[in-house]
Tab-separated table of N, CA and C in Angstrom:
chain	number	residue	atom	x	y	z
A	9	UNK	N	119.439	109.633	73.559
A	9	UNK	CA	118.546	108.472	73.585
A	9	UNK	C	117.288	108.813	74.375
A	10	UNK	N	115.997	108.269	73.754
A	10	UNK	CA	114.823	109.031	74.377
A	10	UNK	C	114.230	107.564	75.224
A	11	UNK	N	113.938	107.715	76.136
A	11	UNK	CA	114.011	106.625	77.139
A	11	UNK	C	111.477	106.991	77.332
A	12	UNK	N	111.052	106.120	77.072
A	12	UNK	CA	109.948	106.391	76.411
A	12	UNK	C	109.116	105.029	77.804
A	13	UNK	N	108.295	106.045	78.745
A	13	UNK	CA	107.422	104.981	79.821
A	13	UNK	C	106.245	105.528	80.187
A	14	UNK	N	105.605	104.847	80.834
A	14	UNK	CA	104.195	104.918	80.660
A	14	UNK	C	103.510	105.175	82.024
A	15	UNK	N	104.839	106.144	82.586
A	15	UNK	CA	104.592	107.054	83.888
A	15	UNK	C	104.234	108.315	83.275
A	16	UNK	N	103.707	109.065	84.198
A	16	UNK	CA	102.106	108.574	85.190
A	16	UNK	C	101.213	108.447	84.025
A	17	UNK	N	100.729	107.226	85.219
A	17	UNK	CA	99.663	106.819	84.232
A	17	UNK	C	97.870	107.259	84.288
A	18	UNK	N	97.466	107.074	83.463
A	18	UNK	CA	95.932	108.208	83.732
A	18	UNK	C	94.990	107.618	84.615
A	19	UNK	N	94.039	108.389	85.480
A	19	UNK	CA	93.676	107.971	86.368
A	19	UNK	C	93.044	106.964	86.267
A	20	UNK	N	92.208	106.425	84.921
A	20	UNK	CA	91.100	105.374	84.755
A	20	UNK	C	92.524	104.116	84.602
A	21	UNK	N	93.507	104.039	84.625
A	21	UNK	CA	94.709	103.021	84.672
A	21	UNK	C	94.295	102.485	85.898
A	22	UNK	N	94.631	103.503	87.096
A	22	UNK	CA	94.254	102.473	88.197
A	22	UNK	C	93.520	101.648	88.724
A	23	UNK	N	93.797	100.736	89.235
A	23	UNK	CA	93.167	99.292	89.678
A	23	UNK	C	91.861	99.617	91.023
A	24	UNK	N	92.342	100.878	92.044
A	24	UNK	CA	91.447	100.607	92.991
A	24	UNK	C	90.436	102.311	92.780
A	25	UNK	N	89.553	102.161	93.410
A	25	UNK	CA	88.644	103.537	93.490
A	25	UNK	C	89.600	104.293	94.240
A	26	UNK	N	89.419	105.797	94.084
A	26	UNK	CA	90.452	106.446	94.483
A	26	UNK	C	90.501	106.490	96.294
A	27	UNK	N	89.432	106.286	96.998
A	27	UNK	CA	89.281	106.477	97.731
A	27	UNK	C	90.179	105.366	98.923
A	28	UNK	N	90.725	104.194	97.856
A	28	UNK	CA	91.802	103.170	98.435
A	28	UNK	C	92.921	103.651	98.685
A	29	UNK	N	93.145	104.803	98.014
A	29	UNK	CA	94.514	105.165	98.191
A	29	UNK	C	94.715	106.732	98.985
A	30	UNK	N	93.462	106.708	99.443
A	30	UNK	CA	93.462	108.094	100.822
A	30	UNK	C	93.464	107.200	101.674
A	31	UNK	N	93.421	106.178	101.717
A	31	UNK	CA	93.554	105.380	103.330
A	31	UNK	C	95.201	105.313	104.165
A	32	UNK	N	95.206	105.870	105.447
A	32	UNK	CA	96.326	105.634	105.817
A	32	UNK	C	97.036	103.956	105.574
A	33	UNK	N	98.519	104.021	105.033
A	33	UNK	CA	99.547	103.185	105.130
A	33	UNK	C	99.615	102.571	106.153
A	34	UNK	N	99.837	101.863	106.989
A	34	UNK	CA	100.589	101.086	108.002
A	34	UNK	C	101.740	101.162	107.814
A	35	UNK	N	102.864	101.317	108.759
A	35	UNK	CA	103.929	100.820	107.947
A	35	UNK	C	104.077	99.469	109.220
A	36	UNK	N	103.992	99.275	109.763
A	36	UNK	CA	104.349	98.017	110.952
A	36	UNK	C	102.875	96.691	110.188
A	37	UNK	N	102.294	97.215	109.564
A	37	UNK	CA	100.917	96.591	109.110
A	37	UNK	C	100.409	95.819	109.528
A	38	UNK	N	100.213	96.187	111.469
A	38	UNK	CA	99.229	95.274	112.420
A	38	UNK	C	97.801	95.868	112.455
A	39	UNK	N	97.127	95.269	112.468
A	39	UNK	CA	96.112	95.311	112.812
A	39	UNK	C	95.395	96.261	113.881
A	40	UNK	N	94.633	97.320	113.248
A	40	UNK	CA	94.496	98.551	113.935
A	40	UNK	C	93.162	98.459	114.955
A	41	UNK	N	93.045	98.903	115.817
A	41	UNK	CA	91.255	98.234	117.009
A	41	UNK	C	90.510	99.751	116.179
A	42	UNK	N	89.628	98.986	117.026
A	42	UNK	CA	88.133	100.066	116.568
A	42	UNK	C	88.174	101.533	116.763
A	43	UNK	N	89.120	101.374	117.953
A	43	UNK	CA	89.559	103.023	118.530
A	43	UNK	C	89.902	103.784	117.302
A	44	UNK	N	91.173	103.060	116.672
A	44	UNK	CA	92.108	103.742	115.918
A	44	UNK	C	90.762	104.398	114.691
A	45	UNK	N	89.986	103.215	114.547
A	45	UNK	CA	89.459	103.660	113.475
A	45	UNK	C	88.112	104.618	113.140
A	46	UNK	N	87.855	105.184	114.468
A	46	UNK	CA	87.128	105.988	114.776
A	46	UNK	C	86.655	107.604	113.941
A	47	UNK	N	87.721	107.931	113.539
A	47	UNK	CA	88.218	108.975	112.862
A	47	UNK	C	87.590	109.059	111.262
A	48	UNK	N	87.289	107.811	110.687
A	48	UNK	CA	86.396	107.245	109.430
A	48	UNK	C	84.720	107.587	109.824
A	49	UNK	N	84.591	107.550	110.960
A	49	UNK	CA	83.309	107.333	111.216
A	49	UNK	C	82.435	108.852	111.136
A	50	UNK	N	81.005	109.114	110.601
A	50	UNK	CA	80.479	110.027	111.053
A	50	UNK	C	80.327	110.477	111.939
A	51	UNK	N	80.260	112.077	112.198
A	51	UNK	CA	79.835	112.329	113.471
A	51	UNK	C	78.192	112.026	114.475
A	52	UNK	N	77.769	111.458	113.295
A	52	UNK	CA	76.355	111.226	113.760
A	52	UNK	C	76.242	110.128	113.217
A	53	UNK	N	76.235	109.167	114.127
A	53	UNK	CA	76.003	107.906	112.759
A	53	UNK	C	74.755	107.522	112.888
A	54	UNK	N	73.747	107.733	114.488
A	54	UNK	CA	72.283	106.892	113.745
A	54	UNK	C	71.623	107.850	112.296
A	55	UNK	N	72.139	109.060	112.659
A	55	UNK	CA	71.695	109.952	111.544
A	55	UNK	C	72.423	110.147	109.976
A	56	UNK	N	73.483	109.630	109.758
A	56	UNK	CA	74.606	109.485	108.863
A	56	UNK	C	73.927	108.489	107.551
A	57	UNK	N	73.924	108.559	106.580
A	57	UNK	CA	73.572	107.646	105.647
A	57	UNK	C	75.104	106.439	105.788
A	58	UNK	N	75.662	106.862	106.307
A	58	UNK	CA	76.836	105.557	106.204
A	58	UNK	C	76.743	104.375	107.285
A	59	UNK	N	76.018	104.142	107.653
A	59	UNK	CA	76.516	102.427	108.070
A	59	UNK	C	76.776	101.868	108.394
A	60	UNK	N	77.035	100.758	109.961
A	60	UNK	CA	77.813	99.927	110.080
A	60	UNK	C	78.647	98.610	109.338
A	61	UNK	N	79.831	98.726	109.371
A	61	UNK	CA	80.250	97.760	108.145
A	61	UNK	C	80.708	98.610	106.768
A	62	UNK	N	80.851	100.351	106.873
A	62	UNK	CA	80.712	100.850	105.476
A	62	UNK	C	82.735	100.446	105.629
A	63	UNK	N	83.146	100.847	107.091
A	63	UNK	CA	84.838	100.576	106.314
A	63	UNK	C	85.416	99.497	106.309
A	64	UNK	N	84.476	98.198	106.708
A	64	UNK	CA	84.833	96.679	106.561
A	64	UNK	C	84.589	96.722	104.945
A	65	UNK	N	83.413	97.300	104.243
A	65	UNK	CA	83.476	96.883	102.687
A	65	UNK	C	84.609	97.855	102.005
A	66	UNK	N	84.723	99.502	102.557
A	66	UNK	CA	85.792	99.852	102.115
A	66	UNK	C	87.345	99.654	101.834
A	67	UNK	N	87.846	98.522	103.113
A	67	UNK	CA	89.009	98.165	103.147
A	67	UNK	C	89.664	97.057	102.490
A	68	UNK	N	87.851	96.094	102.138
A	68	UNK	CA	87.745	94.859	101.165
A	68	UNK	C	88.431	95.101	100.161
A	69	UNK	N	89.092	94.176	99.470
A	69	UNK	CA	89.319	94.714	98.300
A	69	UNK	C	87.682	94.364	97.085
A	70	UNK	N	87.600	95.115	96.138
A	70	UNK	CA	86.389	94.968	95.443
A	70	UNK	C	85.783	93.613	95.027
A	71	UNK	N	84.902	93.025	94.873
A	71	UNK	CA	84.626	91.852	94.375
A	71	UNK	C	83.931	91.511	92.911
């Protein structure tokens, strides 16, 4: 019996930009401080084309 599913599915299937799903998991899923999230940030940010607010819209979900 040929058992027939629609795993894996191709990348344009998925729902978020890929870049949603390089984000670390939580597994306790509290709420992480600014510290934690430091590590996202450029090393230069007045000089950085990225932004304050770039991983508040990244973590958004899309609108």
């Amino acid at each position: 019996m040929t058992v027939v599913t629609n795993y894996p599915l191709p990348i344009t299937h998925y729902p978020l930009p890929i870049t949603h799903y390089q984000l670390p998991i939580s597994v306790n899923n509290q709420a992480k401080t600014h510290e934690e999230y430091r590590f996202y940030s450029s090393p230069d940010p007045p000089k950085s084309p990225l932004r304050r607010g770039t991983l508040k819209r990244l973590l958004s979900p899309p609108s």
